[in-house]
Amino acid sequence: MPCFIILVFLLIRCFIFTSSSCQSDRNQDHRPRVSCVGQGLTAVPQGIHTDTQVLVLTGNQFTSLSWSMYSGFTELHELDLSHNNISTLQPPGPVLEKLSVLRLSGNMLTGLGGLVFRCAPSLMEIYLDRNQIRSLQNDTFSDLPRLEVIDLSQNKLPVLPPRLLERVSSSGLKTFDLENNSVSLMPDGFFSSKPELPYVYLTHNPWLCSCAVGYLHSFLNDQEHNIYMHEGLYNIIPAADSVLCSGPPHLLRRPIIELEESDFCPPDPPHPSDADCSTGRCQTPTCSIPPNHGPPLKSIGSLRPGPTSGINSGYFISTPTSLYLPT
């Protein structure tokens, strides 16, 4: 009997420790929330109610997102795994039908393949900011019909898959955040499938203002009212004129929206072969007779046949012209 009492006591202490390491409350939407922050966790603690709708696991030691780890939370609406060490998303597992908000900010993700979020088909908001993401696939965000927010800010993306937004099946996408990446070229037609996104963030990218910037230039002029940038942690401000050229040097830090087409894509200069020599009077210095074709030339008057014959003796000069003959 004493052993049984001791065992029960130890189990109670274990439960109290597990529960006391996390805080339970409700979020601003009055959803049941459990927060287990900064505890060095590598797995979800035991003792958390399965009807929890918001699970906050920030500042721990998770190294991957395992969908099966959360399958017991049948009411889970929001999962916050920000500021862990997550570098991989594990292969598809159990479907989290009600998960709507996924926060993976400040982790160690370097790339995302296709359909990586299909285990959460109800996702509306995906936060991937402050990772090390360098690559995406066209269908990274496919099969998410309710998606509204894609936050890719503060990553290392050098290029965008040209059909990334086209493959987003949601017609309600509202936010596309690309601020502070390494993108220099916007693919032609990138926003054509989502022409009226209310919140687009493009500042702090090294945009190259060559002829290829024409599409971005047109988009900024057409959607000026939908271009923003972050100011501080919580504020946003209009920023169409803050999307700047990083090159070439003569356009450095010029607002793209203020450029004329001739600034970033000047017409080609005439090619020497376009000079008109058909009349015998050359229009450019490069249309002269090639070298090594005889002795030096000099200008004389026009010539007409004379009575004698021979190479130089059967002609006499009349009115001056620009005909050229050997001396």
Coordinates of N, CA and C in Angstrom, one line a residue, residues 131-235:
N131 N 13.8 32.9 -42.0 CA 14.5 31.6 -42.2 C 15.7 31.8 -43.1
Q132 N 16.1 30.8 -43.7 CA 17.2 30.9 -44.7 C 16.8 30.3 -46.1
I133 N 15.5 30.5 -46.4 CA 15.0 29.9 -47.6 C 15.6 30.5 -48.9
R134 N 16.1 29.6 -49.7 CA 16.8 29.9 -50.9 C 16.0 29.4 -52.2
S135 N 15.1 28.5 -51.9 CA 14.4 27.9 -53.1 C 13.0 27.5 -52.7
L136 N 12.1 27.6 -53.7 CA 10.7 27.2 -53.7 C 10.4 26.5 -54.9
Q137 N 9.3 25.8 -55.0 CA 8.7 25.1 -56.2 C 7.5 25.8 -56.6
N138 N 7.1 25.7 -57.9 CA 5.9 26.3 -58.3 C 4.7 25.9 -57.5
D139 N 4.7 24.6 -57.0 CA 3.5 24.1 -56.3 C 3.7 24.1 -54.8
T140 N 4.6 24.9 -54.2 CA 4.9 24.8 -52.8 C 3.6 25.1 -52.0
F141 N 2.8 26.1 -52.5 CA 1.6 26.5 -51.8 C 0.3 26.0 -52.5
S142 N 0.4 24.9 -53.3 CA -0.7 24.4 -54.0 C -1.7 23.6 -53.0
D143 N -2.9 23.4 -53.5 CA -3.9 22.6 -52.7 C -4.2 23.2 -51.4
L144 N -4.2 24.5 -51.3 CA -4.6 25.3 -50.1 C -5.7 26.3 -50.5
P145 N -6.9 25.8 -50.7 CA -8.0 26.7 -51.3 C -8.4 27.8 -50.4
R146 N -8.0 27.9 -49.1 CA -8.4 29.0 -48.2 C -7.3 29.9 -47.9
L147 N -6.1 29.8 -48.6 CA -4.9 30.5 -48.2 C -5.1 32.0 -48.5
E148 N -4.7 32.8 -47.4 CA -4.8 34.3 -47.5 C -3.5 35.0 -47.3
V149 N -2.6 34.4 -46.6 CA -1.3 35.1 -46.2 C -0.1 34.2 -46.5
I150 N 0.8 34.7 -47.3 CA 2.1 34.0 -47.5 C 3.2 35.0 -47.1
D151 N 3.9 34.7 -46.0 CA 4.9 35.6 -45.5 C 6.3 34.9 -45.8
L152 N 7.1 35.5 -46.7 CA 8.4 35.0 -47.0 C 9.5 36.0 -46.8
S153 N 9.2 37.0 -46.0 CA 10.1 38.1 -45.7 C 11.3 37.7 -45.0
Q154 N 12.4 38.4 -45.2 CA 13.7 38.2 -44.5 C 14.2 36.8 -44.7
N155 N 14.2 36.3 -45.9 CA 14.9 35.1 -46.3 C 16.0 35.4 -47.3
K156 N 16.4 34.4 -48.1 CA 17.5 34.6 -49.0 C 17.1 34.1 -50.4
L157 N 15.9 34.3 -50.8 CA 15.4 33.9 -52.1 C 16.1 34.7 -53.2
P158 N 16.8 34.1 -54.1 CA 17.4 34.8 -55.3 C 16.4 34.9 -56.5
V159 N 15.5 33.9 -56.6 CA 14.6 33.9 -57.7 C 13.2 33.4 -57.2
L160 N 12.2 33.7 -58.0 CA 10.9 33.2 -57.7 C 10.4 32.2 -58.8
P161 N 9.8 31.1 -58.4 CA 9.2 30.2 -59.4 C 8.2 31.0 -60.2
P162 N 8.2 31.0 -61.5 CA 7.4 31.9 -62.3 C 5.9 31.6 -62.1
R163 N 5.5 30.4 -61.7 CA 4.1 30.1 -61.6 C 3.7 29.9 -60.2
L164 N 4.4 30.4 -59.2 CA 4.1 30.2 -57.8 C 2.7 30.6 -57.4
L165 N 2.4 31.9 -57.8 CA 1.0 32.4 -57.4 C -0.1 31.7 -58.3
E166 N 0.3 31.4 -59.5 CA -0.7 30.8 -60.4 C -1.2 29.4 -59.8
R167 N -0.3 28.7 -59.2 CA -0.6 27.4 -58.6 C -1.3 27.5 -57.2
V168 N -1.4 28.7 -56.7 CA -2.2 28.9 -55.4 C -3.7 28.9 -55.8
S169 N -4.4 27.8 -55.4 CA -5.8 27.7 -55.8 C -6.7 28.6 -55.1
S170 N -6.3 29.2 -54.0 CA -7.2 30.1 -53.3 C -7.5 31.4 -54.1
S171 N -8.7 31.8 -54.1 CA -9.1 33.0 -54.8 C -9.1 34.2 -53.8
G172 N -8.8 33.9 -52.5 CA -8.9 34.9 -51.5 C -7.5 35.3 -50.9
L173 N -6.4 35.1 -51.7 CA -5.1 35.5 -51.3 C -5.1 37.0 -51.1
K174 N -4.6 37.4 -49.9 CA -4.6 38.9 -49.6 C -3.2 39.4 -49.4
T175 N -2.3 38.6 -48.9 CA -0.9 39.1 -48.6 C 0.2 38.3 -49.2
F176 N 1.1 38.9 -49.9 CA 2.3 38.2 -50.4 C 3.5 39.1 -50.0
D177 N 4.3 38.6 -49.1 CA 5.3 39.4 -48.5 C 6.7 38.8 -48.9
L178 N 7.4 39.6 -49.7 CA 8.7 39.2 -50.2 C 9.8 40.2 -49.7
E179 N 9.4 41.0 -48.8 CA 10.4 42.0 -48.3 C 11.6 41.4 -47.8
N180 N 12.7 42.1 -48.2 CA 14.1 41.8 -47.6 C 14.5 40.3 -48.0
N181 N 14.6 40.1 -49.3 CA 15.1 38.9 -49.9 C 16.3 39.3 -50.8
S182 N 16.6 38.4 -51.8 CA 17.7 38.6 -52.7 C 17.2 38.5 -54.2
V183 N 15.9 38.8 -54.4 CA 15.4 38.7 -55.7 C 15.7 39.9 -56.6
S184 N 16.3 39.7 -57.8 CA 16.7 40.8 -58.7 C 15.7 40.9 -59.9
L185 N 14.9 39.9 -60.1 CA 14.1 39.9 -61.3 C 12.7 39.3 -61.0
M186 N 11.7 40.1 -61.3 CA 10.3 39.6 -61.2 C 9.9 38.9 -62.5
P187 N 9.5 37.6 -62.4 CA 9.2 36.9 -63.6 C 8.0 37.6 -64.3
D188 N 8.0 37.6 -65.6 CA 6.9 38.2 -66.4 C 5.6 37.5 -66.0
G189 N 4.6 38.3 -65.8 CA 3.3 37.8 -65.5 C 3.1 37.2 -64.1
F190 N 4.0 37.4 -63.2 CA 4.0 36.7 -61.9 C 2.7 36.9 -61.2
F191 N 2.2 38.2 -61.2 CA 1.0 38.5 -60.5 C -0.3 38.4 -61.3
S192 N -0.2 38.0 -62.6 CA -1.3 38.0 -63.5 C -2.5 37.2 -63.0
S193 N -2.2 36.1 -62.3 CA -3.3 35.2 -61.8 C -4.0 35.8 -60.5
K194 N -3.3 36.7 -59.9 CA -3.8 37.4 -58.7 C -3.6 38.9 -58.8
P195 N -4.3 39.5 -59.7 CA -4.0 40.9 -60.1 C -4.3 42.0 -59.1
E196 N -5.1 41.7 -58.1 CA -5.5 42.7 -57.1 C -5.2 42.2 -55.7
L197 N -4.0 41.8 -55.4 CA -3.6 41.5 -54.1 C -3.6 42.8 -53.2
P198 N -4.3 42.8 -52.1 CA -4.4 44.0 -51.3 C -3.1 44.4 -50.7
Y199 N -2.2 43.4 -50.3 CA -1.0 43.7 -49.6 C 0.2 43.0 -50.2
V200 N 1.0 43.8 -50.9 CA 2.2 43.2 -51.6 C 3.4 44.0 -51.0
Y201 N 4.5 43.2 -50.6 CA 5.7 43.8 -50.0 C 6.9 43.4 -50.9
L202 N 7.6 44.4 -51.5 CA 8.6 44.1 -52.4 C 9.9 44.8 -52.1
T203 N 9.9 45.7 -51.1 CA 11.1 46.5 -50.8 C 12.3 45.7 -50.3
H204 N 13.5 46.3 -50.3 CA 14.7 45.7 -49.8 C 15.0 44.4 -50.6
N205 N 14.9 44.4 -51.9 CA 15.4 43.4 -52.8 C 16.3 44.1 -53.8
P206 N 17.3 43.4 -54.3 CA 18.3 44.1 -55.2 C 17.8 44.0 -56.7
W207 N 16.7 44.8 -57.0 CA 16.1 44.8 -58.3 C 17.1 45.4 -59.3
L208 N 17.3 44.6 -60.4 CA 18.2 45.0 -61.5 C 17.3 45.7 -62.5
C209 N 17.6 47.0 -62.8 CA 16.8 47.8 -63.7 C 17.3 47.8 -65.1
S210 N 17.2 46.6 -65.7 CA 17.5 46.5 -67.1 C 16.2 46.4 -67.9
C211 N 16.2 46.0 -69.1 CA 15.0 45.9 -69.9 C 14.0 44.9 -69.3
A212 N 14.6 43.9 -68.5 CA 13.7 42.8 -67.9 C 12.9 43.4 -66.7
V213 N 13.1 44.6 -66.3 CA 12.4 45.1 -65.2 C 11.0 45.7 -65.7
G214 N 10.8 45.6 -67.0 CA 9.6 46.2 -67.5 C 8.3 45.8 -66.9
Y215 N 8.2 44.4 -66.6 CA 7.0 43.9 -66.0 C 6.8 44.5 -64.6
L216 N 7.8 44.5 -63.8 CA 7.7 45.0 -62.5 C 7.4 46.5 -62.5
H217 N 7.9 47.2 -63.4 CA 7.7 48.7 -63.6 C 6.2 48.9 -63.9
S218 N 5.6 48.1 -64.8 CA 4.2 48.2 -65.1 C 3.3 47.8 -63.9
F219 N 3.7 46.7 -63.2 CA 2.9 46.3 -62.1 C 2.9 47.4 -61.0
L220 N 4.0 48.0 -60.7 CA 4.1 49.0 -59.7 C 3.2 50.2 -60.0
N221 N 3.2 50.6 -61.3 CA 2.4 51.7 -61.7 C 0.9 51.3 -61.7
D222 N 0.6 50.1 -62.0 CA -0.8 49.7 -62.0 C -1.4 49.4 -60.6
Q223 N -0.5 48.9 -59.7 CA -0.9 48.5 -58.3 C -0.3 49.3 -57.2
E224 N 0.0 50.6 -57.5 CA 0.7 51.4 -56.6 C -0.1 51.5 -55.2
H225 N -1.4 51.4 -55.2 CA -2.2 51.5 -54.0 C -2.1 50.2 -53.2
N226 N -1.5 49.1 -53.7 CA -1.4 47.9 -53.0 C 0.0 47.5 -52.5
I227 N 0.9 48.4 -52.7 CA 2.3 48.1 -52.4 C 2.7 48.7 -51.0
Y228 N 3.2 47.9 -50.1 CA 3.5 48.4 -48.7 C 4.9 47.9 -48.3
M229 N 5.3 48.5 -47.2 CA 6.5 48.0 -46.5 C 6.3 48.0 -45.0
H230 N 7.0 47.2 -44.3 CA 6.9 47.2 -42.8 C 7.7 48.4 -42.2
E231 N 7.1 49.0 -41.2 CA 7.7 50.0 -40.4 C 7.7 49.6 -38.9
G232 N 8.8 49.2 -38.4 CA 8.8 48.7 -37.0 C 8.1 47.3 -37.0
L233 N 7.7 46.9 -35.8 CA 7.2 45.5 -35.7 C 5.7 45.4 -36.1
Y234 N 4.9 46.4 -36.0 CA 3.5 46.3 -36.2 C 2.9 47.2 -37.2
N235 N 3.7 48.2 -37.7 CA 3.1 49.1 -38.6 C 3.5 48.8 -40.1

